[in-house]
């Protein structure tokens, strides 16, 4: 095996990143080295690239970027039992501590001492990457490599949509970024009767239709609530999945839900959002659920099963593929928003 590799490195605490040669990393006893076969860009990577406030507070350059990945195991640490050399794997990105209250009570995905791949340690935008034994997920080799890499955001979508019990229901999805788009397919797969997607970007509204949306609306040009009541009647929708983080979308997404309905919140607003708790949540007796990460590993089990059996078609969401060295083309598209999921190939 060679001892040098190419990687996308966040080298300096400023805008940008570089594609450069670095050492192939060593592994510890509870780590795994993979040959990266597919990686995908997440909004978080774009934030790190842009060097926004969150990145400035969380990233310590130099560090290899990226966390969504699929690849082949080439080395295993002495204490690794879950996988063998040659296995096809993906990885959870939340690295749990294993000893806090949440970890001890089977909720590793919300560990209080959480570390994140590609955020708190070197990531996967490279020819080889180190994964943690606790995070590695053996993946059926029949799953196409690019879909295997997006199991991680698929898991976000699954944990957002499933609490909505969407079978036969009227569903509103606010925000059709990559995770919102994947959520459309998840809601369809789990039997949603009607899906309305609210998204300002025309490219993403069109993509939503390809993912299975029955209706799309531009919330900047239209009053979302009028559109909801027009399509679904005064009762509103049974379930809203909020995938934008936009305060107006959050408020209207909650108002759009029928009394007794359910709202899942995955989108992350930058600041506090004020809500009419009395009228929009309490008197309506609705359930509001915060969603983060993916359950380890019951969500992964579902994600893999959906992909393995071709029960979900994610092909429209993969809109671009670039060589890893051309990662900046992907970052530019992320900036404009005219994209779904972008794959990078080492
Ligand atoms: P993204 O930023 O690519 O997508 C957000 C979309 O919302 C964009 O397409 C944008 O045009 C749209 N939008 C903006 N204003 C809107 C409005 N008023 N109404 C409807 N849509 C509007 O993000 P993504 O990668 O798809 O992730 C979705 C959200 O989920 C982000 O806020 C992200 O930070 C968050 N997220 C949370 C978790 C978690 O674990 N909780 C995990 C992944 C992503
Ligand atoms: Zn923990």
Coordinates of C-alpha atoms and ligand atoms in Angstrom, one line a residue:
X1 CA 0.0 0.0 0.0
X2 CA 1.2 3.5 -0.8
X3 CA 2.2 5.8 2.1
X4 CA 1.0 9.1 0.5
X5 CA -2.5 10.0 -0.7
X6 CA -4.5 13.0 -2.0
X7 CA -7.0 14.7 0.3
X8 CA -9.1 17.9 0.6
X9 CA -7.6 19.7 3.5
X10 CA -9.0 22.7 5.4
X11 CA -5.5 24.1 5.8
X12 CA -6.0 27.6 7.1
X13 CA -8.7 29.3 9.3
X14 CA -10.1 31.2 6.3
X15 CA -12.4 30.7 3.3
X16 CA -11.4 27.7 1.1
X17 CA -9.6 24.4 1.2
X18 CA -6.8 22.7 -0.7
X19 CA -6.3 19.4 -2.6
X20 CA -2.9 18.2 -1.5
X21 CA -0.7 15.2 -0.9
X22 CA -0.6 14.0 2.7
X23 CA 0.5 10.9 4.6
X24 CA -1.9 7.9 4.5
X25 CA -3.1 7.8 8.2
X26 CA -2.2 5.2 10.8
X27 CA -5.0 3.5 12.7
X28 CA -5.4 2.7 16.4
X29 CA -6.7 -0.6 17.8
X30 CA -10.3 0.4 17.5
X31 CA -10.1 2.0 14.1
X32 CA -10.4 1.0 10.5
X33 CA -8.7 2.2 7.4
X34 CA -10.9 2.3 4.2
X35 CA -10.1 3.0 0.6
X36 CA -12.7 5.7 -0.2
X37 CA -14.9 4.8 -3.2
X38 CA -17.5 7.5 -2.9
X39 CA -18.0 10.6 -0.8
X40 CA -20.7 13.2 -0.9
X41 CA -20.8 16.9 0.1
X42 CA -23.0 17.9 3.1
X43 CA -24.1 21.4 4.0
X44 CA -21.6 21.1 7.0
X45 CA -18.7 20.7 4.6
X46 CA -19.8 23.8 2.7
X47 CA -20.0 25.7 6.0
X48 CA -16.4 24.5 6.8
X49 CA -15.3 25.5 3.3
X50 CA -16.9 29.0 3.6
X51 CA -15.5 29.3 7.2
X52 CA -18.8 30.6 8.7
X53 CA -19.2 31.4 12.4
X54 CA -20.1 27.8 13.3
X55 CA -16.9 26.5 11.5
X56 CA -14.7 29.1 13.2
X57 CA -15.9 27.9 16.6
X58 CA -15.7 24.1 15.8
X59 CA -12.9 23.4 13.4
X60 CA -9.2 23.3 14.1
X61 CA -7.2 23.4 10.9
X62 CA -5.4 21.7 9.3
X63 CA -7.9 18.9 9.0
X64 CA -9.2 16.7 6.2
X65 CA -12.8 17.5 5.4
X66 CA -15.9 15.3 4.7
X67 CA -17.9 12.8 6.5
X68 CA -20.4 11.0 4.1
X69 CA -18.6 8.0 2.7
X70 CA -18.6 4.5 1.3
X71 CA -15.5 2.4 0.7
X72 CA -13.6 -0.9 1.1
X73 CA -11.9 -1.9 4.4
X74 CA -8.1 -2.2 3.8
X75 CA -6.8 -2.4 7.4
X76 CA -8.4 -3.2 10.8
X77 CA -7.2 -2.4 14.3
X78 CA -6.4 -5.2 16.7
X79 CA -9.6 -4.8 18.7
X80 CA -12.0 -4.4 15.7
X81 CA -14.6 -7.2 15.5
X82 CA -17.3 -5.7 13.3
X83 CA -15.7 -5.8 9.9
X84 CA -12.9 -7.5 8.0
X85 CA -10.5 -6.5 5.2
X86 CA -12.4 -6.4 1.9
X87 CA -15.8 -5.5 3.4
X88 CA -17.8 -2.7 1.8
X89 CA -18.7 -0.2 4.5
X90 CA -20.2 3.2 5.3
X91 CA -20.0 5.1 8.5
X92 CA -22.1 6.9 11.1
X93 CA -20.6 10.4 11.6
X94 CA -21.5 10.9 15.3
X95 CA -18.7 9.4 17.4
X96 CA -20.2 8.6 20.8
X97 CA -18.1 8.6 24.0
X98 CA -19.7 5.3 25.2
X99 CA -19.9 6.3 28.9
X100 CA -22.2 9.3 29.2
X101 CA -25.9 8.9 30.4
X102 CA -27.2 8.9 26.8
X103 CA -24.6 6.4 25.6
X104 CA -25.3 4.1 28.6
X105 CA -29.1 4.2 27.9
X106 CA -28.9 3.3 24.3
X107 CA -29.0 6.8 22.8
X108 CA -25.5 7.1 21.4
X109 CA -26.7 9.4 18.6
X110 CA -27.3 12.1 21.2
X111 CA -24.1 11.5 23.2
X112 CA -23.3 14.4 25.4
X113 CA -19.6 14.3 24.5
X114 CA -20.3 13.8 20.8
X115 CA -17.4 14.1 18.4
X116 CA -18.1 14.3 14.6
X117 CA -16.1 12.8 11.7
X118 CA -14.7 15.6 9.5
X119 CA -15.5 18.2 12.2
X120 CA -13.5 17.1 15.3
X121 CA -11.1 14.7 13.5
X122 CA -9.9 14.1 10.0
X123 CA -12.7 13.2 7.6
X124 CA -13.2 11.3 4.4
X125 CA -12.5 13.6 1.4
X126 CA -9.4 11.6 0.7
X127 CA -8.2 8.4 -1.0
X128 CA -8.0 6.7 2.4
X129 CA -9.9 7.5 5.6
X130 CA -9.9 6.3 9.2
X131 CA -13.3 5.2 10.6
X132 CA -14.1 4.3 14.2
X133 CA -15.1 0.7 15.1
X134 CA -18.2 2.1 16.9
X135 CA -19.3 3.9 13.8
X136 CA -18.6 1.6 10.9
X137 CA -21.6 0.1 9.1
X138 CA -21.2 -3.0 7.0
X139 CA -23.1 -2.3 3.8
X140 CA -24.4 -4.8 1.3
X141 CA -22.1 -4.7 -1.7
X142 CA -25.2 -4.8 -4.1
X143 CA -25.9 -1.2 -3.0
X144 CA -24.4 1.2 -5.6
X145 CA -21.4 3.0 -4.0
X146 CA -22.9 6.5 -4.4
X147 CA -26.1 5.6 -2.7
X148 CA -24.1 3.9 0.0
X149 CA -22.4 7.2 0.7
X150 CA -25.7 9.0 1.1
X151 CA -27.0 6.6 3.6
X152 CA -26.1 9.2 6.3
X153 CA -28.5 12.0 5.1
X154 CA -31.0 9.3 4.1
X155 CA -30.9 8.4 7.8
X156 CA -31.7 12.0 8.8
X157 CA -34.7 11.9 6.4
X158 CA -35.9 8.6 7.8
X159 CA -35.7 9.8 11.4
X160 CA -37.6 13.0 10.4
X161 CA -40.3 11.3 8.4
X162 CA -41.0 8.1 10.3
X163 CA -42.4 9.8 13.5
X164 CA -45.0 11.4 11.2
X165 CA -46.7 8.0 10.6
X166 CA -47.2 9.2 7.0
X167 CA -49.0 6.2 5.4
X168 CA -52.1 7.5 3.7
X169 CA -51.5 11.0 5.1
X170 CA -51.2 14.6 3.8
X171 CA -47.6 15.8 4.2
X172 CA -45.9 19.1 4.0
X173 CA -42.1 19.3 3.5
X174 CA -40.6 22.8 4.0
X175 CA -37.1 23.1 2.4
X176 CA -35.9 20.9 -0.5
X177 CA -32.2 21.0 0.0
X178 CA -30.5 17.6 -0.3
X179 CA -32.1 16.3 2.9
X180 CA -35.5 17.7 2.1
X181 CA -35.3 16.1 -1.3
X182 CA -34.4 12.7 0.1
X183 CA -37.3 13.1 2.6
X184 CA -39.7 13.4 -0.3
X185 CA -38.7 10.0 -1.5
X186 CA -38.8 8.6 2.1
X187 CA -42.3 9.9 2.6
X188 CA -43.4 8.4 -0.7
X189 CA -41.8 5.1 0.1
X190 CA -43.6 4.9 3.4
X191 CA -47.0 5.6 1.8
X192 CA -47.7 9.3 2.1
X193 CA -50.9 10.0 0.1
X194 CA -50.1 13.6 -0.9
X195 CA -46.8 15.5 -0.5
X196 CA -46.5 19.3 -0.8
X197 CA -43.0 20.7 -1.0
X198 CA -42.4 24.4 -0.2
X199 CA -39.1 25.6 -1.6
X200 CA -38.0 29.0 -3.0
X201 CA -35.4 27.6 -5.4
X202 CA -37.0 26.6 -8.8
X203 CA -34.3 24.0 -9.6
X204 CA -35.0 22.3 -6.3
X205 CA -38.8 22.5 -6.7
X206 CA -38.4 20.7 -10.1
X207 CA -36.2 18.1 -8.4
X208 CA -38.8 17.6 -5.7
X209 CA -41.3 16.5 -8.3
X210 CA -38.8 14.0 -9.6
X211 CA -38.4 12.7 -6.0
X212 CA -42.2 12.1 -5.8
X213 CA -43.8 15.4 -4.7
X214 CA -47.4 15.8 -5.8
X215 CA -47.4 19.6 -5.4
X216 CA -44.7 22.2 -5.1
X217 CA -44.9 25.9 -4.0
X218 CA -42.6 28.9 -3.9
X219 CA -43.2 30.3 -0.4
X220 CA -41.7 33.7 -1.4
X221 CA -44.3 34.3 -4.2
X222 CA -47.2 32.6 -2.4
X223 CA -48.7 32.5 1.0
X224 CA -47.9 28.9 2.1
X225 CA -50.9 28.6 4.4
X226 CA -53.3 29.7 1.6
X227 CA -51.8 27.0 -0.7
X228 CA -52.0 24.4 2.1
X229 CA -55.7 25.1 2.8
X230 CA -56.4 25.3 -0.9
X231 CA -55.0 21.8 -1.6
X232 CA -55.8 20.0 1.7
X233 CA -58.9 21.9 2.9
X234 CA -59.1 24.0 6.1
X235 CA -57.9 21.1 8.2
X236 CA -54.4 21.5 6.9
X237 CA -51.8 18.7 6.6
X238 CA -51.4 15.7 9.0
X239 CA -47.7 16.1 9.2
X240 CA -45.0 18.7 8.5
X241 CA -41.3 17.8 8.1
X242 CA -39.3 21.1 8.5
X243 CA -36.1 20.8 6.5
X244 CA -35.1 24.4 5.9
X245 CA -34.2 26.0 9.2
X246 CA -36.0 29.1 8.0
X247 CA -38.0 30.8 10.8
X248 CA -41.0 31.6 8.6
X249 CA -41.0 28.0 7.2
X250 CA -40.9 26.7 10.8
X251 CA -43.8 29.0 11.9
X252 CA -46.0 28.3 8.9
X253 CA -45.1 24.6 8.9
X254 CA -46.5 24.4 12.5
X255 CA -49.6 26.5 11.6
X256 CA -50.2 24.2 8.5
X257 CA -50.6 21.1 10.7
X258 CA -54.1 20.0 11.6
X259 CA -55.1 19.8 15.3
X260 CA -53.8 16.5 16.7
X261 CA -51.1 16.4 14.0
X262 CA -47.3 16.0 14.1
X263 CA -44.3 18.2 13.2
X264 CA -40.7 17.0 12.9
X265 CA -38.0 19.7 13.0
X266 CA -34.7 18.8 11.4
X267 CA -33.7 22.2 9.9
X268 CA -31.4 24.4 12.1
X269 CA -32.4 28.0 12.5
X270 CA -29.4 30.3 13.2
X271 CA -31.2 32.2 16.0
X272 CA -34.1 31.7 18.4
X273 CA -37.5 31.5 16.8
X274 CA -40.6 32.8 18.5
X275 CA -43.8 30.7 18.3
X276 CA -47.4 31.1 19.3
X277 CA -47.3 28.1 21.6
X278 CA -50.8 28.6 23.0
X279 CA -52.7 28.7 19.7
X280 CA -50.4 26.8 17.3
X281 CA -49.1 24.0 19.5
X282 CA -50.9 23.6 22.9
X283 CA -54.6 24.2 21.9
X284 CA -54.0 22.2 18.7
X285 CA -52.6 19.4 20.8
X286 CA -49.9 18.7 18.2
X287 CA -46.7 16.8 18.7
X288 CA -43.4 18.7 17.9
X289 CA -40.4 16.5 17.5
X290 CA -36.7 17.6 17.4
X291 CA -34.6 15.3 15.2
X292 CA -30.8 15.0 15.2
X293 CA -28.5 12.5 13.5
X294 CA -29.5 8.9 13.1
X295 CA -30.2 6.2 15.6
X296 CA -27.3 3.8 15.9
X297 CA -28.0 1.6 14.2
X298 CA -31.7 1.0 13.8
X299 CA -31.9 3.9 11.3
X300 CA -29.0 2.5 9.3
X301 CA -30.7 -0.8 9.2
X302 CA -33.8 0.8 7.6
X303 CA -31.7 2.9 5.2
X304 CA -29.7 -0.1 4.0
X305 CA -32.9 -2.2 3.6
X306 CA -34.6 0.5 1.5
X307 CA -31.6 0.8 -0.8
X308 CA -30.8 -2.9 -1.0
X309 CA -34.3 -3.8 -2.1
X310 CA -34.6 -0.9 -4.5
X311 CA -37.5 0.2 -2.4
X312 CA -36.4 3.8 -2.7
X313 CA -35.1 5.6 -5.7
X314 CA -32.6 8.2 -4.8
X315 CA -31.1 8.6 -8.3
X316 CA -32.7 12.0 -9.1
X317 CA -31.2 13.5 -6.0
X318 CA -27.6 12.8 -7.2
X319 CA -27.3 15.7 -9.6
X320 CA -23.5 16.0 -10.0
X321 CA -20.4 13.9 -9.7
X322 CA -16.9 15.3 -9.7
X323 CA -13.4 14.0 -9.2
X324 CA -12.3 14.7 -5.7
X325 CA -9.6 17.2 -7.0
X326 CA -12.5 19.2 -8.5
X327 CA -14.3 19.6 -5.1
X328 CA -14.4 23.4 -5.6
X329 CA -16.9 22.9 -8.5
X330 CA -19.1 21.2 -5.9
X331 CA -18.7 23.9 -3.3
X332 CA -19.6 26.6 -5.9
X333 CA -22.9 24.7 -6.8
X334 CA -23.7 24.3 -3.1
X335 CA -23.3 28.1 -2.8
X336 CA -25.8 28.7 -5.7
X337 CA -28.2 26.0 -4.5
X338 CA -28.8 24.6 -8.0
X339 CA -28.0 21.1 -7.0
X340 CA -29.2 18.0 -5.1
X341 CA -26.5 15.7 -3.7
X342 CA -23.0 16.1 -5.1
X343 CA -20.7 13.1 -5.2
X344 CA -16.9 13.4 -5.1
X345 CA -14.8 10.5 -6.4
X346 CA -11.2 10.1 -5.2
Ligands
LIG1 P1 -29.9 23.2 2.6 O1 -29.5 24.5 3.3 O2 -29.3 22.7 1.4 O3 -31.5 23.3 2.3 C1 -32.4 24.1 2.9 C2 -33.4 24.5 1.9 O4 -34.4 25.3 2.4 C3 -32.8 25.3 0.7 O5 -33.1 24.6 -0.5 C4 -33.5 26.6 0.8 O6 -33.7 27.2 -0.5 C5 -34.8 26.2 1.5 N1 -35.5 27.4 2.1 C6 -35.0 28.6 2.5 N2 -36.0 29.3 3.0 C7 -37.2 28.6 2.9 C8 -38.5 28.9 3.2 N3 -38.9 30.0 3.8 N4 -39.4 27.9 3.0 C9 -39.0 26.7 2.5 N5 -37.8 26.4 2.2 C10 -36.8 27.4 2.4 O7 -29.8 22.1 3.8 P2 -29.8 20.5 3.8 O8 -28.5 20.0 3.8 O9 -30.9 20.0 2.9 O10 -30.3 20.4 5.3 C11 -31.6 20.8 5.7 C12 -31.6 21.5 7.0 O11 -31.4 20.5 8.0 C13 -30.5 22.5 7.3 O12 -31.0 23.5 8.1 C14 -29.5 21.7 8.0 O13 -28.6 22.6 8.8 C15 -30.3 20.8 8.8 N6 -29.7 19.5 9.2 C16 -29.9 19.1 10.5 C17 -29.4 17.8 10.8 C18 -29.7 17.3 12.2 O14 -29.2 16.3 12.6 N7 -30.7 18.0 12.9 C19 -28.7 17.0 9.9 C20 -28.6 17.5 8.6 C21 -29.0 18.8 8.3
LIG2 ZN1 -21.7 9.6 25.3

